[in-house]
CSV table of N, CA and C in Angstrom, one decimal:
chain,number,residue,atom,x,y,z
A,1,UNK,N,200.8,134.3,-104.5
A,1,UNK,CA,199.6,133.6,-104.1
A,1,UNK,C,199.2,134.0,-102.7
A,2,UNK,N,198.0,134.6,-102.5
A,2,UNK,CA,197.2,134.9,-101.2
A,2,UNK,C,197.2,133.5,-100.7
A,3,UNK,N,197.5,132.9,-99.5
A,3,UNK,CA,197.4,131.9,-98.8
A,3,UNK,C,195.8,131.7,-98.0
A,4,UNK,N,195.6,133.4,-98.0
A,4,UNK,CA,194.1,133.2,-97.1
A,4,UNK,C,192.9,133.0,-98.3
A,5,UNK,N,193.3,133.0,-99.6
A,5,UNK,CA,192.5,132.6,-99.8
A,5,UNK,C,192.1,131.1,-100.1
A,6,UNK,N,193.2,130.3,-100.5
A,6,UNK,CA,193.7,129.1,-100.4
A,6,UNK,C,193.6,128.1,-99.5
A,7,UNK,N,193.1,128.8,-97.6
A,7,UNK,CA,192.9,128.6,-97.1
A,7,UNK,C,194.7,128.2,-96.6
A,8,UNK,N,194.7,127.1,-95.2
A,8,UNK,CA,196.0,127.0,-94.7
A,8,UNK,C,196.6,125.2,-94.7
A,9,UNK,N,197.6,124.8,-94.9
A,9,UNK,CA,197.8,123.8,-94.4
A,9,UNK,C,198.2,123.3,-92.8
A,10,UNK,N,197.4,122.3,-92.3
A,10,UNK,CA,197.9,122.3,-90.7
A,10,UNK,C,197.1,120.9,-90.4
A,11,UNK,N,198.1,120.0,-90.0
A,11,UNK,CA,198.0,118.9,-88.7
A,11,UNK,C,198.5,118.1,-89.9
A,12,UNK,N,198.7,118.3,-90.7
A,12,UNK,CA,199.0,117.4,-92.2
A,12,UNK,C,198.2,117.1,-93.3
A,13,UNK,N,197.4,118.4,-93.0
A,13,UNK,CA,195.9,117.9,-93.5
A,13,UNK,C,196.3,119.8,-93.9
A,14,UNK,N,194.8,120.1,-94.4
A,14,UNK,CA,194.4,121.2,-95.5
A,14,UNK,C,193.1,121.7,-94.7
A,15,UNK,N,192.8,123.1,-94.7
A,15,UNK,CA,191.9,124.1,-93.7
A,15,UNK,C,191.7,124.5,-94.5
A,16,UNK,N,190.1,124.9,-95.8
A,16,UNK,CA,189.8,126.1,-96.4
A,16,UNK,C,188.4,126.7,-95.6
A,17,UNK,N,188.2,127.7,-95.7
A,17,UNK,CA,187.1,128.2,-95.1
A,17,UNK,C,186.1,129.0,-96.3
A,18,UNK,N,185.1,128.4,-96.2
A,18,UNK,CA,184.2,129.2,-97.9
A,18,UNK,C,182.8,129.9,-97.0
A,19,UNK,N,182.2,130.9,-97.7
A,19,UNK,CA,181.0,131.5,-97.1
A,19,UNK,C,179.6,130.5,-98.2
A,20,UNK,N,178.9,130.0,-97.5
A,20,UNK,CA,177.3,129.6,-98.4
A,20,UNK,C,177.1,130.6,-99.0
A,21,UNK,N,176.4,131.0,-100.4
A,21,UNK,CA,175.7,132.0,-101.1
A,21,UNK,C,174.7,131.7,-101.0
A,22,UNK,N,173.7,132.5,-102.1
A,22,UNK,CA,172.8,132.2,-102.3
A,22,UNK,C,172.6,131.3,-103.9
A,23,UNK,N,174.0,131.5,-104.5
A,23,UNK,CA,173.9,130.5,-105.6
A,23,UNK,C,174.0,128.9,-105.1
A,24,UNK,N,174.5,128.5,-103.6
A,24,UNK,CA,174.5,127.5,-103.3
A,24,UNK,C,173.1,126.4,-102.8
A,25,UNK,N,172.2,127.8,-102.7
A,25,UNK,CA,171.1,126.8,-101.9
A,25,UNK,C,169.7,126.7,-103.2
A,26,UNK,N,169.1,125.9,-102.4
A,26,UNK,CA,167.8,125.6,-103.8
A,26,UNK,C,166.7,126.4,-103.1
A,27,UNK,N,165.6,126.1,-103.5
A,27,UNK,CA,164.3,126.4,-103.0
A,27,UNK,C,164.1,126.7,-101.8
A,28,UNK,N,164.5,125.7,-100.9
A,28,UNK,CA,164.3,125.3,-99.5
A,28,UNK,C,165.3,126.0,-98.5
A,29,UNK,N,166.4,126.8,-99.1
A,29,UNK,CA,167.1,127.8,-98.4
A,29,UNK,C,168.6,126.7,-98.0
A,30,UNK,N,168.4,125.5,-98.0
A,30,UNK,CA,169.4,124.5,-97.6
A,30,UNK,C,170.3,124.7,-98.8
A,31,UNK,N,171.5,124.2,-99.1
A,31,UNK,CA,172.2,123.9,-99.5
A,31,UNK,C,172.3,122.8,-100.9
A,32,UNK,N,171.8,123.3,-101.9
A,32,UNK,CA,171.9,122.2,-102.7
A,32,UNK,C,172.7,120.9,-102.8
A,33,UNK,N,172.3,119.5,-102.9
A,33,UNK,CA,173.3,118.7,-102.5
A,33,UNK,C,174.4,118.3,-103.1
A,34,UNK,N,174.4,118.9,-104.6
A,34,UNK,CA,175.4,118.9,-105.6
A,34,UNK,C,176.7,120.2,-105.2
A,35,UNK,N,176.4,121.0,-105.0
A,35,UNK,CA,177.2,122.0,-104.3
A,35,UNK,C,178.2,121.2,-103.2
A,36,UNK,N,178.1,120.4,-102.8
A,36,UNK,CA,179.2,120.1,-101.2
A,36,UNK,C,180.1,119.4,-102.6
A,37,UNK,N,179.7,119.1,-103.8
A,37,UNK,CA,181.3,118.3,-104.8
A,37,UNK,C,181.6,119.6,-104.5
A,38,UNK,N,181.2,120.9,-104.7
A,38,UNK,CA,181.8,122.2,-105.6
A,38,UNK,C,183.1,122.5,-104.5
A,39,UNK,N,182.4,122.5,-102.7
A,39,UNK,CA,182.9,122.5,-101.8
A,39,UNK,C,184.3,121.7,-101.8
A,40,UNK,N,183.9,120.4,-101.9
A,40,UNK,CA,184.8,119.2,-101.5
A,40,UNK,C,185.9,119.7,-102.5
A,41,UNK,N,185.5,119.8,-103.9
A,41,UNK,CA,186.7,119.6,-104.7
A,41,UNK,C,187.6,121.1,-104.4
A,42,UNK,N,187.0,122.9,-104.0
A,42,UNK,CA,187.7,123.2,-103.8
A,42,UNK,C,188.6,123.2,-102.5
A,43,UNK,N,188.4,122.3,-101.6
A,43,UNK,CA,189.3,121.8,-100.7
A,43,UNK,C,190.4,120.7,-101.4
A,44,UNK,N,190.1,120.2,-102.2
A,44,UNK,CA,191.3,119.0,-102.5
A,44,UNK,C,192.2,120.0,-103.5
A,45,UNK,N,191.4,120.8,-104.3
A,45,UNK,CA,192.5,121.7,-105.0
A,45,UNK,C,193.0,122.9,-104.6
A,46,UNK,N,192.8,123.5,-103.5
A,46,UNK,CA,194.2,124.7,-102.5
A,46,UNK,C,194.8,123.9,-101.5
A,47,UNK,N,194.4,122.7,-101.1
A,47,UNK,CA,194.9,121.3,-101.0
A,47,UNK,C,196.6,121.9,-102.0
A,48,UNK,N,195.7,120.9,-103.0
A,48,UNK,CA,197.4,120.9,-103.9
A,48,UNK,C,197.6,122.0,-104.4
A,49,UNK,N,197.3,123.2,-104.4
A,49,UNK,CA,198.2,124.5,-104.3
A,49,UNK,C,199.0,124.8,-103.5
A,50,UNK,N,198.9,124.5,-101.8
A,50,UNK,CA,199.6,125.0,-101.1
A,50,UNK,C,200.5,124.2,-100.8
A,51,UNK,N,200.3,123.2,-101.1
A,51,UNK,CA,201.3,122.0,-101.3
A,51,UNK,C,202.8,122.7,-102.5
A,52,UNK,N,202.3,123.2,-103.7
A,52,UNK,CA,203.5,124.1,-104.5
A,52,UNK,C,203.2,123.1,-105.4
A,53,UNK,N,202.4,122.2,-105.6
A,53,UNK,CA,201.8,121.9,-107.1
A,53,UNK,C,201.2,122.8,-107.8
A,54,UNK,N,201.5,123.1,-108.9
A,54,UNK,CA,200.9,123.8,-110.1
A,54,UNK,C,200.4,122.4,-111.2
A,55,UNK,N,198.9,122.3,-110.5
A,55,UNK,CA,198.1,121.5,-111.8
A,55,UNK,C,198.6,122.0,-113.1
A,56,UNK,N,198.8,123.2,-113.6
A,56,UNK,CA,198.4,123.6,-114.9
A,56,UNK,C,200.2,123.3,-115.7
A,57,UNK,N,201.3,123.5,-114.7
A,57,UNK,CA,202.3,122.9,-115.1
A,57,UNK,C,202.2,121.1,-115.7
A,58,UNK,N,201.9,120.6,-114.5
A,58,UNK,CA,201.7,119.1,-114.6
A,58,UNK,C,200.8,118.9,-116.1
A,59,UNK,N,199.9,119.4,-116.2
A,59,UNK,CA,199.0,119.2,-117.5
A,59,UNK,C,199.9,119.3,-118.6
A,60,UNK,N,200.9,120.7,-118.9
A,60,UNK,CA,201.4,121.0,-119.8
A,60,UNK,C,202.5,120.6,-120.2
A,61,UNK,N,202.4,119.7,-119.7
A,61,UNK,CA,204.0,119.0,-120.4
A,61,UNK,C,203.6,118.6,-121.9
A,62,UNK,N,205.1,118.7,-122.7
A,62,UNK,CA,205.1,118.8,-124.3
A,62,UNK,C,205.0,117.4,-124.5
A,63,UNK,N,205.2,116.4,-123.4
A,63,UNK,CA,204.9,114.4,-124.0
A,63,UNK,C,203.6,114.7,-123.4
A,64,UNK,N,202.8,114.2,-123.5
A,64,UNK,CA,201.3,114.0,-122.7
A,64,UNK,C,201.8,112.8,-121.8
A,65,UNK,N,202.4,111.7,-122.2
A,65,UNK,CA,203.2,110.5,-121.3
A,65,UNK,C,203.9,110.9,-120.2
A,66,UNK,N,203.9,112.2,-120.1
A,66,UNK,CA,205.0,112.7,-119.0
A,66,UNK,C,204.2,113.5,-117.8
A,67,UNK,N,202.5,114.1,-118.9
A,67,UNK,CA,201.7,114.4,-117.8
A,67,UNK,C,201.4,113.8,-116.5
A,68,UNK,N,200.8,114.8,-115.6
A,68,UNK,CA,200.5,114.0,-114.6
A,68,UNK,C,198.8,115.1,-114.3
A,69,UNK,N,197.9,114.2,-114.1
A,69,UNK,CA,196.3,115.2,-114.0
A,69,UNK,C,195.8,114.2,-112.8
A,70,UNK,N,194.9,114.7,-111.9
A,70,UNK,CA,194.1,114.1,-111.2
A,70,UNK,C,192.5,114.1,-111.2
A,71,UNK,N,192.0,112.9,-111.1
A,71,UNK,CA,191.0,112.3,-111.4
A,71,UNK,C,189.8,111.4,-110.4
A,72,UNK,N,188.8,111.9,-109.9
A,72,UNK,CA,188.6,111.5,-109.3
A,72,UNK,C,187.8,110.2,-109.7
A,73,UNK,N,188.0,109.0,-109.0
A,73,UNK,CA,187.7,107.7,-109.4
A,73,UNK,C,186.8,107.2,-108.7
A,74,UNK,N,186.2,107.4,-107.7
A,74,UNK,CA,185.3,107.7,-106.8
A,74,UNK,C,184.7,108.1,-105.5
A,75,UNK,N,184.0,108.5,-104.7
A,75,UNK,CA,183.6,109.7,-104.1
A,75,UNK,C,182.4,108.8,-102.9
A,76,UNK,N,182.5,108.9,-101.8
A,76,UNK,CA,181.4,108.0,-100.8
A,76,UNK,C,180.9,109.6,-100.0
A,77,UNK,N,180.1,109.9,-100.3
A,77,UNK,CA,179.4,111.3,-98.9
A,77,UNK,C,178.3,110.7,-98.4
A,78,UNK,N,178.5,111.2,-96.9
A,78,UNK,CA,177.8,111.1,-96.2
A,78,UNK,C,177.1,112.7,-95.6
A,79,UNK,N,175.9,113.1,-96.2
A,79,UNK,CA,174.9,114.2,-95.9
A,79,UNK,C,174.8,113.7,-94.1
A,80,UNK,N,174.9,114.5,-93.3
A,80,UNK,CA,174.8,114.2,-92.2
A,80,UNK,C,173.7,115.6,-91.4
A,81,UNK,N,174.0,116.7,-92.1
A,81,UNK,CA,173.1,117.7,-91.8
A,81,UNK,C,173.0,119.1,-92.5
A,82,UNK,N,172.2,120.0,-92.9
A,82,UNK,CA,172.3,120.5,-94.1
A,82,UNK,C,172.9,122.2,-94.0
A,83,UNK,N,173.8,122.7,-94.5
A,83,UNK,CA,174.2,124.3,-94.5
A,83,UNK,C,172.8,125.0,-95.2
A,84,UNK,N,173.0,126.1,-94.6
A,84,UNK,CA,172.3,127.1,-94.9
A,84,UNK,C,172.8,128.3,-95.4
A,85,UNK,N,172.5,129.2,-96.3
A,85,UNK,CA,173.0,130.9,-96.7
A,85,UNK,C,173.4,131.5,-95.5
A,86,UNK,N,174.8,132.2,-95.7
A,86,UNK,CA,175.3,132.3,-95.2
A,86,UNK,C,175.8,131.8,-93.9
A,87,UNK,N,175.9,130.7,-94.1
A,87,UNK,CA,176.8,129.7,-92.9
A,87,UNK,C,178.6,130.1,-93.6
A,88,UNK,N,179.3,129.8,-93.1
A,88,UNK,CA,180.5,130.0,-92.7
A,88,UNK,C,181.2,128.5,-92.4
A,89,UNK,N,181.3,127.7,-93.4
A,89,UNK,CA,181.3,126.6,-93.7
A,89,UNK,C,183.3,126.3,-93.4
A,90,UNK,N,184.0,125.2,-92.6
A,90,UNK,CA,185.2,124.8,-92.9
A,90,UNK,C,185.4,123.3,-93.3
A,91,UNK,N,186.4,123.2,-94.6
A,91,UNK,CA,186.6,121.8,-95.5
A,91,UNK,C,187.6,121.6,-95.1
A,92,UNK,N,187.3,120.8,-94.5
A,92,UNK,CA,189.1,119.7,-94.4
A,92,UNK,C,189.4,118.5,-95.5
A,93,UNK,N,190.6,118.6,-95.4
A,93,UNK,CA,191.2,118.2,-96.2
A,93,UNK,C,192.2,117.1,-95.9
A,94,UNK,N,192.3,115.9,-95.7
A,94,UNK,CA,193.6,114.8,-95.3
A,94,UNK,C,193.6,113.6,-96.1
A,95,UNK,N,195.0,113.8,-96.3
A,95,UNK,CA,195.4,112.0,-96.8
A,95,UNK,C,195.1,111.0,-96.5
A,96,UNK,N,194.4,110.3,-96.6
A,96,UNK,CA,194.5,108.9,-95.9
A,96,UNK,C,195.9,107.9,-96.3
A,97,UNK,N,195.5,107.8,-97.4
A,97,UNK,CA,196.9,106.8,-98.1
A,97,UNK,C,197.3,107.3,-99.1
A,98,UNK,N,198.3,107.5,-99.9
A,98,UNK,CA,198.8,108.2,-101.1
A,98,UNK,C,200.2,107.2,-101.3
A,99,UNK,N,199.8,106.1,-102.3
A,99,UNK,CA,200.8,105.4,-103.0
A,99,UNK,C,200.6,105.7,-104.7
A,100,UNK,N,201.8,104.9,-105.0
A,100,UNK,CA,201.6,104.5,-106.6
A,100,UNK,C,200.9,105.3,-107.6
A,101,UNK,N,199.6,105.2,-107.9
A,101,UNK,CA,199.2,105.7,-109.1
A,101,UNK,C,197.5,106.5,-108.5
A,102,UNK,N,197.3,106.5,-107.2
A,102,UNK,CA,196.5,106.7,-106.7
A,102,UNK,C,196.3,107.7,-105.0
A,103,UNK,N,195.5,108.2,-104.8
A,103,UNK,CA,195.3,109.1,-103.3
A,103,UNK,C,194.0,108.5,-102.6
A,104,UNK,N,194.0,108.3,-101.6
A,104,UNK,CA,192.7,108.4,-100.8
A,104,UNK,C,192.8,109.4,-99.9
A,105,UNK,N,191.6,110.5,-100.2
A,105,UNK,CA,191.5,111.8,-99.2
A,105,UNK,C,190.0,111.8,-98.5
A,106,UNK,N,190.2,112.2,-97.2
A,106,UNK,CA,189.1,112.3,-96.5
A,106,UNK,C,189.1,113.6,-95.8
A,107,UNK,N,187.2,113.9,-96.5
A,107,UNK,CA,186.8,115.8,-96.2
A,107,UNK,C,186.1,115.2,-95.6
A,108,UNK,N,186.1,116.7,-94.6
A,108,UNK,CA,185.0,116.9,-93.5
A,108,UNK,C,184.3,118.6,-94.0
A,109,UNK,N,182.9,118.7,-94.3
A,109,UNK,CA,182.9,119.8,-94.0
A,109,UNK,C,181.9,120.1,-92.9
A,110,UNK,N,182.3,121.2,-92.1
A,110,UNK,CA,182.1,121.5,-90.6
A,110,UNK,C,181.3,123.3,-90.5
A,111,UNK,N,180.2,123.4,-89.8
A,111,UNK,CA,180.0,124.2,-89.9
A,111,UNK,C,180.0,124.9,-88.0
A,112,UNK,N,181.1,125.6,-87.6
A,112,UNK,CA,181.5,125.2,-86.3
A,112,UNK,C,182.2,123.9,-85.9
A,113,UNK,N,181.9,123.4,-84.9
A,113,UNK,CA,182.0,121.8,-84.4
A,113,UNK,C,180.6,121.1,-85.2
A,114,UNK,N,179.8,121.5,-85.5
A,114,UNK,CA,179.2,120.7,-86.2
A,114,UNK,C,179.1,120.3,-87.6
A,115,UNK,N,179.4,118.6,-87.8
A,115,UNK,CA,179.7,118.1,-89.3
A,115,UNK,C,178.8,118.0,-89.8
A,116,UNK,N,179.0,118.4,-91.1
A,116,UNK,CA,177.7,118.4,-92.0
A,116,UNK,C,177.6,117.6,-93.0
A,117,UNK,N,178.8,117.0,-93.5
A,117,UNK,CA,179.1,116.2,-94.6
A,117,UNK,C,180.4,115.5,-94.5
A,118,UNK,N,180.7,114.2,-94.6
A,118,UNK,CA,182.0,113.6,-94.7
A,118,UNK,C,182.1,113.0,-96.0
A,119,UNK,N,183.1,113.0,-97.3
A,119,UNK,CA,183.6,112.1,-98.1
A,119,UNK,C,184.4,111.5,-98.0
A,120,UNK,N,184.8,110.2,-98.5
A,120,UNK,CA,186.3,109.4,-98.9
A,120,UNK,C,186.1,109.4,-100.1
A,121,UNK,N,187.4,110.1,-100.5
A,121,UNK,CA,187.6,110.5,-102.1
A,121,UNK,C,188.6,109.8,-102.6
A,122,UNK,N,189.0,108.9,-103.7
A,122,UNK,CA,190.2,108.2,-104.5
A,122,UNK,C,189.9,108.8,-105.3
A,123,UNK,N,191.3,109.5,-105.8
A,123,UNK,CA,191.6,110.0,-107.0
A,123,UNK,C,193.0,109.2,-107.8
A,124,UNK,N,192.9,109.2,-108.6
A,124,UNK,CA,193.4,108.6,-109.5
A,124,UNK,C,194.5,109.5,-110.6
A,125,UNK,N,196.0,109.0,-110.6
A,125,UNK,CA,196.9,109.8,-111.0
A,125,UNK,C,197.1,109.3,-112.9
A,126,UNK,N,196.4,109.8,-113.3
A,126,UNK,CA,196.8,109.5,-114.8
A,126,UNK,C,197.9,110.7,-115.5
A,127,UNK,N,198.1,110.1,-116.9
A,127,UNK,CA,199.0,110.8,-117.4
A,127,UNK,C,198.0,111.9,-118.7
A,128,UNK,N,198.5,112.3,-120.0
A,128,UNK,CA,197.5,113.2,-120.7
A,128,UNK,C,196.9,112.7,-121.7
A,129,UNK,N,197.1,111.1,-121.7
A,129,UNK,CA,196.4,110.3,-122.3
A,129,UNK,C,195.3,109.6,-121.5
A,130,UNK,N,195.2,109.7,-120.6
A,130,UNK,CA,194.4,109.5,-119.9
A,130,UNK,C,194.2,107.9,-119.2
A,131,UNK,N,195.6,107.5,-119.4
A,131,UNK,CA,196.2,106.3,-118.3
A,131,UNK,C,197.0,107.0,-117.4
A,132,UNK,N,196.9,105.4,-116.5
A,132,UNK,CA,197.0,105.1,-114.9
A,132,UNK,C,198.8,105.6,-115.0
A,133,UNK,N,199.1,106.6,-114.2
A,133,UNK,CA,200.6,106.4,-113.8
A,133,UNK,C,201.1,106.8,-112.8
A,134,UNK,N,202.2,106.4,-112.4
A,134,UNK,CA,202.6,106.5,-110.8
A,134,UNK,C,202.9,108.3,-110.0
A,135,UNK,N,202.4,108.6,-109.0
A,135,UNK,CA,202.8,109.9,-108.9
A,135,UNK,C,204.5,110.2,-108.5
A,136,UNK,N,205.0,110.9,-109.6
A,136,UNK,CA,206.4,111.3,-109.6
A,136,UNK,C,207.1,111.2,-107.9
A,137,UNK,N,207.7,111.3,-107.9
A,137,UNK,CA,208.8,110.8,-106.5
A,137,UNK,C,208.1,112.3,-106.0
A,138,UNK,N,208.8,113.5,-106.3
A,138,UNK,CA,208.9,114.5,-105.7
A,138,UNK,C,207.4,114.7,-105.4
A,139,UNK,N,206.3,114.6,-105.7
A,139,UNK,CA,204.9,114.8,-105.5
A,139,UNK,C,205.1,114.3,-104.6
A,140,UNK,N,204.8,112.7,-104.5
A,140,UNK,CA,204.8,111.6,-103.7
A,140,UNK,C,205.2,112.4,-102.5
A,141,UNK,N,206.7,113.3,-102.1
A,141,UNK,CA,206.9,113.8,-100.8
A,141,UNK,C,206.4,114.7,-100.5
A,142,UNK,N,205.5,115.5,-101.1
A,142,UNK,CA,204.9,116.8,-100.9
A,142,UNK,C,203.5,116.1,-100.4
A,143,UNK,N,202.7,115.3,-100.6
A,143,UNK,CA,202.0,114.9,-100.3
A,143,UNK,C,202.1,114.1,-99.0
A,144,UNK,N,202.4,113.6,-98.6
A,144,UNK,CA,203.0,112.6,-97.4
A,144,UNK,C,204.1,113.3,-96.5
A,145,UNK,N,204.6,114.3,-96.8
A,145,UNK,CA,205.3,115.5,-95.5
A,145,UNK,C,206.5,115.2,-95.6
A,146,UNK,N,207.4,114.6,-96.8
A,146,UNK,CA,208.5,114.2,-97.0
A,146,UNK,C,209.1,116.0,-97.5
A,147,UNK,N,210.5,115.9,-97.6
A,147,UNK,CA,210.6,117.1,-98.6
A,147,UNK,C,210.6,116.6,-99.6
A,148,UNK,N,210.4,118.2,-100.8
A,148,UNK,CA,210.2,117.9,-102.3
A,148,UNK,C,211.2,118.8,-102.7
């Protein structure tokens, strides 16, 4: 696994760095506003890659009861100011709370020191049936800076 592309983990939190395209913006050269999910979510997922989660393991377990998938259950953004083609965009990535059967993560994405967008994201730990279930112990430490 390239780690630069993944971006890095650091302060307890998650650092990806993405370039704006031109597939990202609309008409107006700005940044389409559906594009900052595309952003956000690939921050939460090299997030849990670099963490040494393999989503695609977790999915494939032979019980689906034994799965574990993440889900996002809902999403608050705040547009604060808009990227442009080729900006040089950085997504952060941090836990807020991570118990039980659920995460609350909060992105920043930053273009320099200046923010352009903030979410609070809950995601939701179901299994491959597509209920609520607790994140396994050893996640639980990999997420929260325990060992796993």
């Amino acid at each position: 696994m390239n780690g630069s592309l993944s971006g890095q983990l650091q302060d307890g939190g998650h650092v990806l760095t993405q370039r704006v395209y031109y597939e990202d913006t609309d008409f107006s050269g700005f940044v389409y506003h559906a594009r900052y999910l595309h952003f956000f979510e690939r921050g939460r997922t090299d997030y849990i890659r670099l963490l040494g989660v393999s989503q695609g393991a977790l999915h494939g377990q032979s019980d689906p009861a034994d799965a574990v998938a993440f889900v996002v259950r809902r999403m608050e953004i705040d547009f604060k100011s808009p990227a442009r083609m080729d900006d040089v965009l950085t997504i952060l990535t941090r836990p807020s709370d991570v118990r039980g059967a659920r995460m609350l993560l909060s992105q920043t994405i930053c273009r320099g020191e200046d923010v352009l967008a903030t979410a609070e994201v809950t995601v939701a730990v179901v299994n491959g049936l597509g209920r609520a279930r607790r994140l396994p112990d050893a996640l639980l430490a990999r997420f929260t800076g325990g060992a796993a």
